[in-house]
């Protein structure tokens, strides 16, 4: 059984990563999204085990000590981590797994999974980015300012990624990511076992 693709998606707060991941899931039953654990408090409307596993700091540290995270990082004052087992199980089953994680976490994945694919989502402009964070209405003024002030530094790190997707049109951004998945699956190194049967 061919392994699934591990697709890491990052980008500044407000770039639209969450919406893009949600839509991608709806388009293909073999795309799965990893649900992270976080010490952040749930926002209004967020659902346990759907958006995140909301846990306290002690539980987070316990999971970290038990090596239950594939990667973990402190982002905007809270801890976030990717539960290992879900990702491994789904990839081994041949499904593609999306990780919507920050840059620190993405770099940890880069060290551990040489064939993971790294996609950075860019907003059309900084003005639009701020509009999106504000109009989401889920963060306090302090959190909005913090997220926005870090955005430019985050965008500079796009150079560490394989692909950049501009999210000025959601449908186009999703099509771009689907095209990336298709192209990645045609890479010679990924189909080498099939090729060997022909020669
Ligand atoms: P938010 O609080 O807006 O849901 O997420 C804040 C940031 O944390 C986003 O950049 C998001 O991609 C990142 N994040 C979410 N889950 C994880 C995770 O499991 N690991 C890491 N490293 N970052 C995460």
Short mmCIF file of N, CA, C and O and ligand atoms in Angstrom, two decimals, residues 9 11 13 17 36-37 40 43 46 52 71-73 75-76 80-82 100-102 104-105 136 139 147, ligand 1:
data_model
loop_
_atom_site.label_atom_id
_atom_site.label_comp_id
_atom_site.label_asym_id
_atom_site.label_seq_id
_atom_site.Cartn_x
_atom_site.Cartn_y
_atom_site.Cartn_z
N UNK A 9 0.68 22.88 6.25
CA UNK A 9 0.16 24.18 5.80
C UNK A 9 0.39 25.21 6.90
O UNK A 9 -0.06 25.04 8.03
N UNK A 11 1.05 29.72 7.68
CA UNK A 11 0.78 31.07 7.17
C UNK A 11 0.35 31.93 8.35
O UNK A 11 -0.01 31.39 9.40
N UNK A 13 -1.75 34.31 10.92
CA UNK A 13 -3.13 34.30 11.39
C UNK A 13 -3.97 35.17 10.46
O UNK A 13 -3.57 36.29 10.12
N UNK A 17 -5.92 29.66 6.42
CA UNK A 17 -5.51 28.25 6.45
C UNK A 17 -6.66 27.33 6.88
O UNK A 17 -6.89 26.28 6.28
N UNK A 36 -5.13 19.12 16.43
CA UNK A 36 -4.05 19.39 17.38
C UNK A 36 -4.57 19.46 18.81
O UNK A 36 -5.77 19.69 19.03
N UNK A 37 -3.65 19.32 19.74
CA UNK A 37 -3.96 19.59 21.14
C UNK A 37 -3.48 21.00 21.44
O UNK A 37 -2.45 21.44 20.90
N UNK A 40 -4.72 26.61 24.51
CA UNK A 40 -5.56 27.81 24.30
C UNK A 40 -7.00 27.50 24.69
O UNK A 40 -7.47 26.38 24.49
N UNK A 43 -12.57 29.11 21.50
CA UNK A 43 -13.33 30.31 21.09
C UNK A 43 -14.79 29.93 21.00
O UNK A 43 -15.12 28.74 20.86
N UNK A 46 -16.18 26.89 18.87
CA UNK A 46 -15.22 25.82 18.64
C UNK A 46 -15.66 24.55 19.38
O UNK A 46 -16.19 24.61 20.48
N UNK A 52 -9.96 21.43 18.04
CA UNK A 52 -8.77 21.10 18.83
C UNK A 52 -9.17 20.13 19.94
O UNK A 52 -10.34 20.02 20.28
N UNK A 71 5.20 16.92 16.72
CA UNK A 71 5.87 18.22 16.87
C UNK A 71 5.04 19.03 17.84
O UNK A 71 3.87 18.74 18.06
N UNK A 72 5.67 20.03 18.43
CA UNK A 72 4.90 20.92 19.31
C UNK A 72 5.60 22.27 19.36
O UNK A 72 6.80 22.37 19.09
N UNK A 73 4.84 23.31 19.68
CA UNK A 73 5.44 24.65 19.72
C UNK A 73 4.59 25.56 20.59
O UNK A 73 3.41 25.28 20.84
N UNK A 75 2.91 29.05 20.52
CA UNK A 75 2.51 30.05 19.51
C UNK A 75 1.59 31.07 20.18
O UNK A 75 0.60 30.68 20.80
N UNK A 76 1.89 32.33 20.00
CA UNK A 76 1.08 33.42 20.59
C UNK A 76 0.70 33.10 22.06
O UNK A 76 -0.48 33.10 22.42
N UNK A 80 0.80 24.28 21.47
CA UNK A 80 0.06 23.51 20.47
C UNK A 80 0.90 22.29 20.10
O UNK A 80 2.12 22.39 20.01
N UNK A 81 0.24 21.16 19.86
CA UNK A 81 1.00 19.97 19.46
C UNK A 81 0.17 19.07 18.56
O UNK A 81 -1.06 19.02 18.65
N UNK A 82 0.87 18.35 17.68
CA UNK A 82 0.21 17.41 16.76
C UNK A 82 0.28 16.00 17.33
O UNK A 82 1.39 15.46 17.46
N UNK A 100 -2.13 21.74 9.96
CA UNK A 100 -2.21 23.20 9.90
C UNK A 100 -1.47 23.73 11.13
O UNK A 100 -2.04 23.81 12.21
N UNK A 101 -0.18 24.01 10.95
CA UNK A 101 0.67 24.31 12.11
C UNK A 101 1.56 25.51 11.84
O UNK A 101 1.71 25.95 10.71
N UNK A 102 2.18 26.03 12.91
CA UNK A 102 3.02 27.22 12.75
C UNK A 102 4.39 26.84 12.18
O UNK A 102 4.68 25.66 11.96
N UNK A 104 7.52 27.06 13.42
CA UNK A 104 8.39 26.26 14.31
C UNK A 104 8.08 24.77 14.17
O UNK A 104 8.97 23.94 14.03
N UNK A 105 6.78 24.49 14.23
CA UNK A 105 6.32 23.10 14.14
C UNK A 105 6.64 22.52 12.77
O UNK A 105 7.09 21.37 12.64
N UNK A 136 -13.10 38.40 11.94
CA UNK A 136 -13.36 37.08 12.50
C UNK A 136 -14.01 37.23 13.88
O UNK A 136 -14.83 36.41 14.29
N UNK A 139 -10.84 37.18 18.52
CA UNK A 139 -9.71 37.52 19.40
C UNK A 139 -9.92 38.85 20.10
O UNK A 139 -10.62 39.73 19.59
N UNK A 147 -1.02 39.07 16.92
CA UNK A 147 -1.00 38.24 15.72
C UNK A 147 -0.56 39.07 14.50
O UNK A 147 0.23 38.61 13.68
P1 LIG B 1 -5.19 29.48 16.50
O1 LIG B 1 -5.03 29.86 17.95
O2 LIG B 1 -5.52 30.67 15.63
O3 LIG B 1 -6.14 28.33 16.31
O4 LIG B 1 -3.77 28.95 16.00
C1 LIG B 1 -2.64 29.75 16.21
C2 LIG B 1 -1.46 29.20 15.44
O5 LIG B 1 -1.10 27.91 15.95
C3 LIG B 1 -1.72 28.99 13.95
O6 LIG B 1 -0.59 29.47 13.23
C4 LIG B 1 -1.84 27.50 13.80
O7 LIG B 1 -1.43 27.07 12.52
C5 LIG B 1 -0.87 27.03 14.88
N1 LIG B 1 -1.12 25.66 15.31
C6 LIG B 1 -2.31 25.03 15.44
N2 LIG B 1 -2.13 23.77 15.83
C7 LIG B 1 -0.79 23.58 15.91
C8 LIG B 1 0.04 22.45 16.24
O8 LIG B 1 -0.40 21.35 16.53
N3 LIG B 1 1.38 22.66 16.24
C9 LIG B 1 1.94 23.87 15.92
N4 LIG B 1 3.27 23.95 15.92
N5 LIG B 1 1.20 24.93 15.59
C10 LIG B 1 -0.15 24.79 15.59
#
